[in-house]
Amino acid sequence: QWLREGMPLHELLGLCPSERAILAVDGVEWLMSEAGNRSLKDVLTMLDLGNEESPWRVVLSCTTPHWSRVSGNLGIPKDSSVFELPLLSREHLLGLESSLPALGQLLRRRSLNRLLGNVRLLRLVAEEARAGHAVPDAAQLVGEASLVEWLWNRLTDEDAAFAPALELFAHNQAARRLRRLPVADLDPASRTTISKLVKRGTFSRERSTIRFVHDIWGDYGRQRWLLG
């Protein structure tokens, strides 16, 4: 609110009301365009993190494959604390069966433990099950690619307009290096289709921008776009 009212960011950060404050930046790999990288570096400089008297600490979340690039671009000190979230254990997965009974056959299959131990993939499958949609047969799944392809086909079979809209949005994200795209930039046909996908839960709309709820849709959409 204060930013919208014109308060300079450095003044706002100086209003820290306690001895300790945390700035959390989620999906930091999406800020690695030239402008985004410069802006985030400016913010980190304002926080004066090298000063022990600074109340600020920063938490950055990033997908593992991008961390080396992100940390290098931002000049993250090598002695910074880095935590890589482990895959869910088999015991943890089996414990989920009572709350996700439709996924029982998948959760019990040992060959899928590593796949479903990935929280972002498990969440996608769980959301399908909770929405009352069929889940894949365990024998169909041999890895992440087969699971994502199954999810993609399930989604795009609902409406012929979904696949081209998803692929175009994913391509534009990469071309512009933006996680969110302005609604005003969508052509009328895409806007209508994406409105349906917002209701379905594939996209999230905040004010005048749109993004994928799960980045995996963008990853797979760009792959489909490139394969043409």
PDB file of N, CA and C in Angstrom, residues 14-118:
ATOM      1  N   GLY A  14      13.312   0.861   5.580  1.00  0.00           N
ATOM      2  CA  GLY A  14      13.865   1.448   6.805  1.00  0.00           C
ATOM      3  C   GLY A  14      12.873   1.516   7.939  1.00  0.00           C
ATOM      4  N   LEU A  15      11.607   1.191   7.669  1.00  0.00           N
ATOM      5  CA  LEU A  15      10.572   1.254   8.703  1.00  0.00           C
ATOM      6  C   LEU A  15      10.412  -0.077   9.436  1.00  0.00           C
ATOM      7  N   CYS A  16      11.425  -0.917   9.379  1.00  0.00           N
ATOM      8  CA  CYS A  16      11.342  -2.230  10.020  1.00  0.00           C
ATOM      9  C   CYS A  16      10.957  -2.077  11.487  1.00  0.00           C
ATOM     10  N   PRO A  17       9.830  -2.679  11.906  1.00  0.00           N
ATOM     11  CA  PRO A  17       9.312  -2.447  13.253  1.00  0.00           C
ATOM     12  C   PRO A  17       9.910  -3.342  14.335  1.00  0.00           C
ATOM     13  N   SER A  18      10.811  -4.251  13.976  1.00  0.00           N
ATOM     14  CA  SER A  18      11.344  -5.167  14.979  1.00  0.00           C
ATOM     15  C   SER A  18      12.841  -5.357  14.785  1.00  0.00           C
ATOM     16  N   GLU A  19      13.437  -6.102  15.708  1.00  0.00           N
ATOM     17  CA  GLU A  19      14.868  -6.340  15.638  1.00  0.00           C
ATOM     18  C   GLU A  19      15.232  -7.318  14.531  1.00  0.00           C
ATOM     19  N   ARG A  20      14.268  -8.104  14.106  1.00  0.00           N
ATOM     20  CA  ARG A  20      14.509  -9.063  13.047  1.00  0.00           C
ATOM     21  C   ARG A  20      13.369  -9.017  12.038  1.00  0.00           C
ATOM     22  N   ALA A  21      13.696  -9.006  10.764  1.00  0.00           N
ATOM     23  CA  ALA A  21      12.690  -9.001   9.707  1.00  0.00           C
ATOM     24  C   ALA A  21      13.183  -9.891   8.578  1.00  0.00           C
ATOM     25  N   ILE A  22      12.242 -10.532   7.896  1.00  0.00           N
ATOM     26  CA  ILE A  22      12.595 -11.455   6.816  1.00  0.00           C
ATOM     27  C   ILE A  22      11.914 -11.027   5.527  1.00  0.00           C
ATOM     28  N   LEU A  23      12.681 -10.928   4.468  1.00  0.00           N
ATOM     29  CA  LEU A  23      12.143 -10.703   3.127  1.00  0.00           C
ATOM     30  C   LEU A  23      12.206 -12.029   2.387  1.00  0.00           C
ATOM     31  N   ALA A  24      11.055 -12.551   1.984  1.00  0.00           N
ATOM     32  CA  ALA A  24      10.994 -13.816   1.255  1.00  0.00           C
ATOM     33  C   ALA A  24      10.704 -13.545  -0.217  1.00  0.00           C
ATOM     34  N   VAL A  25      11.507 -14.127  -1.092  1.00  0.00           N
ATOM     35  CA  VAL A  25      11.325 -13.981  -2.536  1.00  0.00           C
ATOM     36  C   VAL A  25      11.114 -15.370  -3.110  1.00  0.00           C
ATOM     37  N   ASP A  26       9.906 -15.646  -3.566  1.00  0.00           N
ATOM     38  CA  ASP A  26       9.562 -16.973  -4.078  1.00  0.00           C
ATOM     39  C   ASP A  26       9.795 -17.039  -5.589  1.00  0.00           C
ATOM     40  N   GLY A  27      10.340 -18.164  -6.044  1.00  0.00           N
ATOM     41  CA  GLY A  27      10.561 -18.334  -7.481  1.00  0.00           C
ATOM     42  C   GLY A  27      11.549 -17.327  -8.036  1.00  0.00           C
ATOM     43  N   VAL A  28      12.673 -17.164  -7.343  1.00  0.00           N
ATOM     44  CA  VAL A  28      13.618 -16.103  -7.697  1.00  0.00           C
ATOM     45  C   VAL A  28      14.196 -16.286  -9.100  1.00  0.00           C
ATOM     46  N   GLU A  29      14.165 -17.522  -9.634  1.00  0.00           N
ATOM     47  CA  GLU A  29      14.708 -17.727 -10.982  1.00  0.00           C
ATOM     48  C   GLU A  29      13.948 -16.943 -12.039  1.00  0.00           C
ATOM     49  N   TRP A  30      12.698 -16.566 -11.719  1.00  0.00           N
ATOM     50  CA  TRP A  30      11.898 -15.788 -12.663  1.00  0.00           C
ATOM     51  C   TRP A  30      12.287 -14.314 -12.668  1.00  0.00           C
ATOM     52  N   LEU A  31      13.155 -13.902 -11.783  1.00  0.00           N
ATOM     53  CA  LEU A  31      13.581 -12.501 -11.727  1.00  0.00           C
ATOM     54  C   LEU A  31      14.934 -12.290 -12.385  1.00  0.00           C
ATOM     55  N   MET A  32      15.379 -13.292 -13.152  1.00  0.00           N
ATOM     56  CA  MET A  32      16.724 -13.212 -13.684  1.00  0.00           C
ATOM     57  C   MET A  32      16.824 -12.584 -15.073  1.00  0.00           C
ATOM     58  N   SER A  33      15.806 -11.829 -15.481  1.00  0.00           N
ATOM     59  CA  SER A  33      15.987 -10.983 -16.664  1.00  0.00           C
ATOM     60  C   SER A  33      16.965  -9.877 -16.270  1.00  0.00           C
ATOM     61  N   GLU A  34      17.471  -9.137 -17.233  1.00  0.00           N
ATOM     62  CA  GLU A  34      18.434  -8.079 -16.915  1.00  0.00           C
ATOM     63  C   GLU A  34      17.835  -7.073 -15.927  1.00  0.00           C
ATOM     64  N   ALA A  35      16.588  -6.657 -16.199  1.00  0.00           N
ATOM     65  CA  ALA A  35      15.947  -5.674 -15.319  1.00  0.00           C
ATOM     66  C   ALA A  35      15.626  -6.280 -13.959  1.00  0.00           C
ATOM     67  N   GLY A  36      15.106  -7.522 -13.957  1.00  0.00           N
ATOM     68  CA  GLY A  36      14.751  -8.168 -12.698  1.00  0.00           C
ATOM     69  C   GLY A  36      15.968  -8.417 -11.828  1.00  0.00           C
ATOM     70  N   ASN A  37      17.061  -8.866 -12.443  1.00  0.00           N
ATOM     71  CA  ASN A  37      18.291  -9.116 -11.709  1.00  0.00           C
ATOM     72  C   ASN A  37      18.821  -7.827 -11.088  1.00  0.00           C
ATOM     73  N   ARG A  38      18.778  -6.752 -11.861  1.00  0.00           N
ATOM     74  CA  ARG A  38      19.265  -5.460 -11.366  1.00  0.00           C
ATOM     75  C   ARG A  38      18.400  -4.967 -10.197  1.00  0.00           C
ATOM     76  N   SER A  39      17.060  -5.116 -10.334  1.00  0.00           N
ATOM     77  CA  SER A  39      16.155  -4.647  -9.285  1.00  0.00           C
ATOM     78  C   SER A  39      16.357  -5.418  -7.991  1.00  0.00           C
ATOM     79  N   LEU A  40      16.500  -6.751  -8.107  1.00  0.00           N
ATOM     80  CA  LEU A  40      16.680  -7.551  -6.900  1.00  0.00           C
ATOM     81  C   LEU A  40      18.025  -7.246  -6.243  1.00  0.00           C
ATOM     82  N   LYS A  41      19.051  -7.035  -7.047  1.00  0.00           N
ATOM     83  CA  LYS A  41      20.347  -6.661  -6.484  1.00  0.00           C
ATOM     84  C   LYS A  41      20.239  -5.338  -5.727  1.00  0.00           C
ATOM     85  N   ASP A  42      19.480  -4.392  -6.288  1.00  0.00           N
ATOM     86  CA  ASP A  42      19.293  -3.095  -5.619  1.00  0.00           C
ATOM     87  C   ASP A  42      18.614  -3.276  -4.266  1.00  0.00           C
ATOM     88  N   VAL A  43      17.593  -4.146  -4.231  1.00  0.00           N
ATOM     89  CA  VAL A  43      16.880  -4.394  -2.971  1.00  0.00           C
ATOM     90  C   VAL A  43      17.824  -5.016  -1.946  1.00  0.00           C
ATOM     91  N   LEU A  44      18.602  -6.006  -2.363  1.00  0.00           N
ATOM     92  CA  LEU A  44      19.529  -6.657  -1.439  1.00  0.00           C
ATOM     93  C   LEU A  44      20.559  -5.664  -0.905  1.00  0.00           C
ATOM     94  N   THR A  45      20.974  -4.725  -1.760  1.00  0.00           N
ATOM     95  CA  THR A  45      21.913  -3.697  -1.317  1.00  0.00           C
ATOM     96  C   THR A  45      21.262  -2.799  -0.267  1.00  0.00           C
ATOM     97  N   MET A  46      19.995  -2.413  -0.496  1.00  0.00           N
ATOM     98  CA  MET A  46      19.270  -1.575   0.463  1.00  0.00           C
ATOM     99  C   MET A  46      19.144  -2.234   1.833  1.00  0.00           C
ATOM    100  N   LEU A  47      19.069  -3.560   1.856  1.00  0.00           N
ATOM    101  CA  LEU A  47      18.891  -4.279   3.122  1.00  0.00           C
ATOM    102  C   LEU A  47      20.178  -4.328   3.943  1.00  0.00           C
ATOM    103  N   ASP A  48      21.288  -3.979   3.303  1.00  0.00           N
ATOM    104  CA  ASP A  48      22.570  -3.887   4.026  1.00  0.00           C
ATOM    105  C   ASP A  48      22.877  -5.198   4.756  1.00  0.00           C
ATOM    106  N   LEU A  49      22.787  -6.306   4.029  1.00  0.00           N
ATOM    107  CA  LEU A  49      22.898  -7.617   4.660  1.00  0.00           C
ATOM    108  C   LEU A  49      24.282  -7.894   5.248  1.00  0.00           C
ATOM    109  N   GLY A  50      25.301  -7.209   4.742  1.00  0.00           N
ATOM    110  CA  GLY A  50      26.643  -7.423   5.276  1.00  0.00           C
ATOM    111  C   GLY A  50      26.866  -6.753   6.610  1.00  0.00           C
ATOM    112  N   ASN A  51      25.937  -5.931   7.025  1.00  0.00           N
ATOM    113  CA  ASN A  51      26.044  -5.210   8.296  1.00  0.00           C
ATOM    114  C   ASN A  51      25.348  -6.007   9.398  1.00  0.00           C
ATOM    115  N   GLU A  52      26.080  -6.404  10.419  1.00  0.00           N
ATOM    116  CA  GLU A  52      25.497  -7.204  11.490  1.00  0.00           C
ATOM    117  C   GLU A  52      24.369  -6.469  12.210  1.00  0.00           C
ATOM    118  N   GLU A  53      24.348  -5.142  12.115  1.00  0.00           N
ATOM    119  CA  GLU A  53      23.304  -4.356  12.771  1.00  0.00           C
ATOM    120  C   GLU A  53      22.007  -4.338  11.975  1.00  0.00           C
ATOM    121  N   SER A  54      22.055  -4.782  10.707  1.00  0.00           N
ATOM    122  CA  SER A  54      20.841  -4.773   9.891  1.00  0.00           C
ATOM    123  C   SER A  54      19.840  -5.791  10.449  1.00  0.00           C
ATOM    124  N   PRO A  55      18.567  -5.407  10.564  1.00  0.00           N
ATOM    125  CA  PRO A  55      17.560  -6.349  11.066  1.00  0.00           C
ATOM    126  C   PRO A  55      17.128  -7.369  10.013  1.00  0.00           C
ATOM    127  N   TRP A  56      17.549  -7.162   8.771  1.00  0.00           N
ATOM    128  CA  TRP A  56      16.991  -7.935   7.672  1.00  0.00           C
ATOM    129  C   TRP A  56      17.735  -9.239   7.415  1.00  0.00           C
ATOM    130  N   ARG A  57      16.950 -10.259   7.103  1.00  0.00           N
ATOM    131  CA  ARG A  57      17.445 -11.521   6.577  1.00  0.00           C
ATOM    132  C   ARG A  57      16.603 -11.836   5.334  1.00  0.00           C
ATOM    133  N   VAL A  58      17.179 -12.559   4.384  1.00  0.00           N
ATOM    134  CA  VAL A  58      16.494 -12.828   3.123  1.00  0.00           C
ATOM    135  C   VAL A  58      16.380 -14.336   2.906  1.00  0.00           C
ATOM    136  N   VAL A  59      15.192 -14.771   2.485  1.00  0.00           N
ATOM    137  CA  VAL A  59      14.973 -16.171   2.112  1.00  0.00           C
ATOM    138  C   VAL A  59      14.595 -16.186   0.631  1.00  0.00           C
ATOM    139  N   LEU A  60      15.382 -16.888  -0.169  1.00  0.00           N
ATOM    140  CA  LEU A  60      15.121 -17.022  -1.595  1.00  0.00           C
ATOM    141  C   LEU A  60      14.731 -18.469  -1.885  1.00  0.00           C
ATOM    142  N   SER A  61      13.617 -18.660  -2.594  1.00  0.00           N
ATOM    143  CA  SER A  61      13.276 -20.015  -3.030  1.00  0.00           C
ATOM    144  C   SER A  61      13.539 -20.124  -4.526  1.00  0.00           C
ATOM    145  N   CYS A  62      14.061 -21.284  -4.912  1.00  0.00           N
ATOM    146  CA  CYS A  62      14.480 -21.457  -6.304  1.00  0.00           C
ATOM    147  C   CYS A  62      14.485 -22.943  -6.613  1.00  0.00           C
ATOM    148  N   THR A  63      14.106 -23.319  -7.838  1.00  0.00           N
ATOM    149  CA  THR A  63      14.211 -24.719  -8.225  1.00  0.00           C
ATOM    150  C   THR A  63      15.687 -25.092  -8.344  1.00  0.00           C
ATOM    151  N   THR A  64      16.007 -26.305  -7.947  1.00  0.00           N
ATOM    152  CA  THR A  64      17.402 -26.739  -7.848  1.00  0.00           C
ATOM    153  C   THR A  64      18.213 -26.528  -9.131  1.00  0.00           C
ATOM    154  N   PRO A  65      17.692 -26.867 -10.326  1.00  0.00           N
ATOM    155  CA  PRO A  65      18.516 -26.720 -11.534  1.00  0.00           C
ATOM    156  C   PRO A  65      18.960 -25.286 -11.811  1.00  0.00           C
ATOM    157  N   HIS A  66      18.237 -24.299 -11.269  1.00  0.00           N
ATOM    158  CA  HIS A  66      18.557 -22.902 -11.570  1.00  0.00           C
ATOM    159  C   HIS A  66      19.406 -22.229 -10.500  1.00  0.00           C
ATOM    160  N   TRP A  67      19.650 -22.906  -9.365  1.00  0.00           N
ATOM    161  CA  TRP A  67      20.273 -22.220  -8.240  1.00  0.00           C
ATOM    162  C   TRP A  67      21.688 -21.723  -8.555  1.00  0.00           C
ATOM    163  N   SER A  68      22.474 -22.521  -9.252  1.00  0.00           N
ATOM    164  CA  SER A  68      23.846 -22.114  -9.554  1.00  0.00           C
ATOM    165  C   SER A  68      23.859 -20.803 -10.341  1.00  0.00           C
ATOM    166  N   ARG A  69      23.000 -20.704 -11.350  1.00  0.00           N
ATOM    167  CA  ARG A  69      22.921 -19.476 -12.156  1.00  0.00           C
ATOM    168  C   ARG A  69      22.425 -18.303 -11.320  1.00  0.00           C
ATOM    169  N   VAL A  70      21.375 -18.533 -10.540  1.00  0.00           N
ATOM    170  CA  VAL A  70      20.778 -17.463  -9.738  1.00  0.00           C
ATOM    171  C   VAL A  70      21.772 -16.940  -8.706  1.00  0.00           C
ATOM    172  N   SER A  71      22.402 -17.848  -7.980  1.00  0.00           N
ATOM    173  CA  SER A  71      23.334 -17.419  -6.932  1.00  0.00           C
ATOM    174  C   SER A  71      24.528 -16.683  -7.524  1.00  0.00           C
ATOM    175  N   GLY A  72      24.970 -17.121  -8.707  1.00  0.00           N
ATOM    176  CA  GLY A  72      26.070 -16.435  -9.367  1.00  0.00           C
ATOM    177  C   GLY A  72      25.679 -15.041  -9.826  1.00  0.00           C
ATOM    178  N   ASN A  73      24.497 -14.913 -10.430  1.00  0.00           N
ATOM    179  CA  ASN A  73      24.036 -13.604 -10.908  1.00  0.00           C
ATOM    180  C   ASN A  73      23.867 -12.603  -9.775  1.00  0.00           C
ATOM    181  N   LEU A  74      23.391 -13.092  -8.630  1.00  0.00           N
ATOM    182  CA  LEU A  74      23.124 -12.194  -7.502  1.00  0.00           C
ATOM    183  C   LEU A  74      24.340 -12.001  -6.601  1.00  0.00           C
ATOM    184  N   GLY A  75      25.382 -12.782  -6.846  1.00  0.00           N
ATOM    185  CA  GLY A  75      26.568 -12.663  -6.002  1.00  0.00           C
ATOM    186  C   GLY A  75      26.308 -13.141  -4.583  1.00  0.00           C
ATOM    187  N   ILE A  76      25.534 -14.220  -4.442  1.00  0.00           N
ATOM    188  CA  ILE A  76      25.232 -14.754  -3.116  1.00  0.00           C
ATOM    189  C   ILE A  76      26.522 -15.280  -2.485  1.00  0.00           C
ATOM    190  N   PRO A  77      26.864 -14.837  -1.275  1.00  0.00           N
ATOM    191  CA  PRO A  77      28.100 -15.326  -0.633  1.00  0.00           C
ATOM    192  C   PRO A  77      28.091 -16.838  -0.495  1.00  0.00           C
ATOM    193  N   LYS A  78      29.258 -17.449  -0.686  1.00  0.00           N
ATOM    194  CA  LYS A  78      29.339 -18.904  -0.663  1.00  0.00           C
ATOM    195  C   LYS A  78      29.086 -19.480   0.725  1.00  0.00           C
ATOM    196  N   ASP A  79      29.209 -18.646   1.780  1.00  0.00           N
ATOM    197  CA  ASP A  79      28.952 -19.146   3.126  1.00  0.00           C
ATOM    198  C   ASP A  79      27.497 -18.973   3.542  1.00  0.00           C
ATOM    199  N   SER A  80      26.628 -18.589   2.595  1.00  0.00           N
ATOM    200  CA  SER A  80      25.204 -18.466   2.898  1.00  0.00           C
ATOM    201  C   SER A  80      24.611 -19.852   3.167  1.00  0.00           C
ATOM    202  N   SER A  81      23.568 -19.895   3.983  1.00  0.00           N
ATOM    203  CA  SER A  81      22.915 -21.168   4.283  1.00  0.00           C
ATOM    204  C   SER A  81      22.044 -21.583   3.106  1.00  0.00           C
ATOM    205  N   VAL A  82      22.273 -22.776   2.591  1.00  0.00           N
ATOM    206  CA  VAL A  82      21.493 -23.299   1.471  1.00  0.00           C
ATOM    207  C   VAL A  82      20.866 -24.619   1.902  1.00  0.00           C
ATOM    208  N   PHE A  83      19.554 -24.705   1.754  1.00  0.00           N
ATOM    209  CA  PHE A  83      18.835 -25.926   2.134  1.00  0.00           C
ATOM    210  C   PHE A  83      18.129 -26.480   0.903  1.00  0.00           C
ATOM    211  N   GLU A  84      18.437 -27.711   0.559  1.00  0.00           N
ATOM    212  CA  GLU A  84      17.758 -28.371  -0.560  1.00  0.00           C
ATOM    213  C   GLU A  84      16.713 -29.319   0.018  1.00  0.00           C
ATOM    214  N   LEU A  85      15.445 -29.077  -0.314  1.00  0.00           N
ATOM    215  CA  LEU A  85      14.381 -29.908   0.226  1.00  0.00           C
ATOM    216  C   LEU A  85      14.485 -31.325  -0.326  1.00  0.00           C
ATOM    217  N   PRO A  86      14.510 -32.322   0.543  1.00  0.00           N
ATOM    218  CA  PRO A  86      14.613 -33.713   0.070  1.00  0.00           C
ATOM    219  C   PRO A  86      13.278 -34.204  -0.474  1.00  0.00           C
ATOM    220  N   LEU A  87      13.331 -35.306  -1.222  1.00  0.00           N
ATOM    221  CA  LEU A  87      12.100 -35.953  -1.667  1.00  0.00           C
ATOM    222  C   LEU A  87      11.366 -36.516  -0.456  1.00  0.00           C
ATOM    223  N   LEU A  88      10.051 -36.616  -0.549  1.00  0.00           N
ATOM    224  CA  LEU A  88       9.279 -37.239   0.516  1.00  0.00           C
ATOM    225  C   LEU A  88       9.658 -38.712   0.618  1.00  0.00           C
ATOM    226  N   SER A  89       9.746 -39.217   1.827  1.00  0.00           N
ATOM    227  CA  SER A  89      10.100 -40.617   2.031  1.00  0.00           C
ATOM    228  C   SER A  89       8.918 -41.528   1.693  1.00  0.00           C
ATOM    229  N   ARG A  90       9.206 -42.820   1.534  1.00  0.00           N
ATOM    230  CA  ARG A  90       8.142 -43.792   1.283  1.00  0.00           C
ATOM    231  C   ARG A  90       7.145 -43.802   2.446  1.00  0.00           C
ATOM    232  N   GLU A  91       7.667 -43.713   3.662  1.00  0.00           N
ATOM    233  CA  GLU A  91       6.789 -43.707   4.832  1.00  0.00           C
ATOM    234  C   GLU A  91       5.853 -42.515   4.802  1.00  0.00           C
ATOM    235  N   HIS A  92       6.376 -41.378   4.390  1.00  0.00           N
ATOM    236  CA  HIS A  92       5.542 -40.169   4.291  1.00  0.00           C
ATOM    237  C   HIS A  92       4.461 -40.353   3.228  1.00  0.00           C
ATOM    238  N   LEU A  93       4.839 -40.915   2.097  1.00  0.00           N
ATOM    239  CA  LEU A  93       3.876 -41.122   1.020  1.00  0.00           C
ATOM    240  C   LEU A  93       2.768 -42.091   1.445  1.00  0.00           C
ATOM    241  N   LEU A  94       3.155 -43.174   2.107  1.00  0.00           N
ATOM    242  CA  LEU A  94       2.154 -44.142   2.554  1.00  0.00           C
ATOM    243  C   LEU A  94       1.211 -43.517   3.577  1.00  0.00           C
ATOM    244  N   GLY A  95       1.722 -42.579   4.356  1.00  0.00           N
ATOM    245  CA  GLY A  95       0.899 -41.907   5.346  1.00  0.00           C
ATOM    246  C   GLY A  95      -0.134 -40.975   4.740  1.00  0.00           C
ATOM    247  N   LEU A  96       0.033 -40.658   3.450  1.00  0.00           N
ATOM    248  CA  LEU A  96      -0.911 -39.761   2.776  1.00  0.00           C
ATOM    249  C   LEU A  96      -2.128 -40.502   2.216  1.00  0.00           C
ATOM    250  N   GLU A  97      -2.077 -41.846   2.202  1.00  0.00           N
ATOM    251  CA  GLU A  97      -3.139 -42.598   1.551  1.00  0.00           C
ATOM    252  C   GLU A  97      -4.500 -42.378   2.214  1.00  0.00           C
ATOM    253  N   SER A  98      -4.506 -42.194   3.532  1.00  0.00           N
ATOM    254  CA  SER A  98      -5.790 -42.010   4.223  1.00  0.00           C
ATOM    255  C   SER A  98      -6.481 -40.719   3.798  1.00  0.00           C
ATOM    256  N   SER A  99      -5.695 -39.683   3.481  1.00  0.00           N
ATOM    257  CA  SER A  99      -6.295 -38.418   3.053  1.00  0.00           C
ATOM    258  C   SER A  99      -6.427 -38.321   1.538  1.00  0.00           C
ATOM    259  N   LEU A 100      -5.717 -39.210   0.815  1.00  0.00           N
ATOM    260  CA  LEU A 100      -5.782 -39.225  -0.652  1.00  0.00           C
ATOM    261  C   LEU A 100      -6.031 -40.660  -1.123  1.00  0.00           C
ATOM    262  N   PRO A 101      -7.164 -41.259  -0.755  1.00  0.00           N
ATOM    263  CA  PRO A 101      -7.412 -42.666  -1.078  1.00  0.00           C
ATOM    264  C   PRO A 101      -7.390 -42.968  -2.571  1.00  0.00           C
ATOM    265  N   ALA A 102      -7.760 -41.990  -3.409  1.00  0.00           N
ATOM    266  CA  ALA A 102      -7.764 -42.223  -4.856  1.00  0.00           C
ATOM    267  C   ALA A 102      -6.358 -42.454  -5.398  1.00  0.00           C
ATOM    268  N   LEU A 103      -5.352 -42.038  -4.642  1.00  0.00           N
ATOM    269  CA  LEU A 103      -3.965 -42.198  -5.094  1.00  0.00           C
ATOM    270  C   LEU A 103      -3.302 -43.420  -4.482  1.00  0.00           C
ATOM    271  N   GLY A 104      -4.085 -44.262  -3.803  1.00  0.00           N
ATOM    272  CA  GLY A 104      -3.511 -45.396  -3.085  1.00  0.00           C
ATOM    273  C   GLY A 104      -2.587 -46.262  -3.910  1.00  0.00           C
ATOM    274  N   GLN A 105      -3.034 -46.663  -5.102  1.00  0.00           N
ATOM    275  CA  GLN A 105      -2.223 -47.562  -5.927  1.00  0.00           C
ATOM    276  C   GLN A 105      -0.923 -46.899  -6.351  1.00  0.00           C
ATOM    277  N   LEU A 106      -0.939 -45.579  -6.541  1.00  0.00           N
ATOM    278  CA  LEU A 106       0.278 -44.866  -6.940  1.00  0.00           C
ATOM    279  C   LEU A 106       1.223 -44.711  -5.759  1.00  0.00           C
ATOM    280  N   LEU A 107       0.670 -44.376  -4.595  1.00  0.00           N
ATOM    281  CA  LEU A 107       1.503 -44.140  -3.418  1.00  0.00           C
ATOM    282  C   LEU A 107       2.174 -45.426  -2.930  1.00  0.00           C
ATOM    283  N   ARG A 108       1.507 -46.577  -3.134  1.00  0.00           N
ATOM    284  CA  ARG A 108       2.056 -47.847  -2.645  1.00  0.00           C
ATOM    285  C   ARG A 108       3.106 -48.436  -3.580  1.00  0.00           C
ATOM    286  N   ARG A 109       3.136 -47.991  -4.821  1.00  0.00           N
ATOM    287  CA  ARG A 109       4.057 -48.586  -5.802  1.00  0.00           C
ATOM    288  C   ARG A 109       5.479 -48.054  -5.585  1.00  0.00           C
ATOM    289  N   ARG A 110       6.382 -48.933  -5.227  1.00  0.00           N
ATOM    290  CA  ARG A 110       7.753 -48.513  -4.898  1.00  0.00           C
ATOM    291  C   ARG A 110       8.439 -47.797  -6.062  1.00  0.00           C
ATOM    292  N   SER A 111       8.178 -48.246  -7.274  1.00  0.00           N
ATOM    293  CA  SER A 111       8.860 -47.660  -8.431  1.00  0.00           C
ATOM    294  C   SER A 111       8.464 -46.205  -8.653  1.00  0.00           C
ATOM    295  N   LEU A 112       7.351 -45.759  -8.021  1.00  0.00           N
ATOM    296  CA  LEU A 112       6.899 -44.380  -8.183  1.00  0.00           C
ATOM    297  C   LEU A 112       7.243 -43.499  -6.984  1.00  0.00           C
ATOM    298  N   ASN A 113       7.915 -44.077  -5.976  1.00  0.00           N
ATOM    299  CA  ASN A 113       8.208 -43.294  -4.773  1.00  0.00           C
ATOM    300  C   ASN A 113       9.054 -42.059  -5.071  1.00  0.00           C
ATOM    301  N   ARG A 114      10.060 -42.242  -5.926  1.00  0.00           N
ATOM    302  CA  ARG A 114      10.920 -41.091  -6.242  1.00  0.00           C
ATOM    303  C   ARG A 114      10.139 -40.037  -7.026  1.00  0.00           C
ATOM    304  N   LEU A 115       9.285 -40.477  -7.925  1.00  0.00           N
ATOM    305  CA  LEU A 115       8.503 -39.556  -8.746  1.00  0.00           C
ATOM    306  C   LEU A 115       7.521 -38.766  -7.882  1.00  0.00           C
ATOM    307  N   LEU A 116       6.732 -39.463  -7.073  1.00  0.00           N
ATOM    308  CA  LEU A 116       5.722 -38.790  -6.254  1.00  0.00           C
ATOM    309  C   LEU A 116       6.324 -38.148  -5.013  1.00  0.00           C
ATOM    310  N   GLY A 117       7.576 -38.487  -4.723  1.00  0.00           N
ATOM    311  CA  GLY A 117       8.260 -37.808  -3.623  1.00  0.00           C
ATOM    312  C   GLY A 117       8.593 -36.361  -3.946  1.00  0.00           C
ATOM    313  N   ASN A 118       8.504 -36.028  -5.235  1.00  0.00           N
ATOM    314  CA  ASN A 118       8.666 -34.635  -5.679  1.00  0.00           C
ATOM    315  C   ASN A 118       7.361 -33.903  -5.372  1.00  0.00           C
TER     316      ASN A 118
END
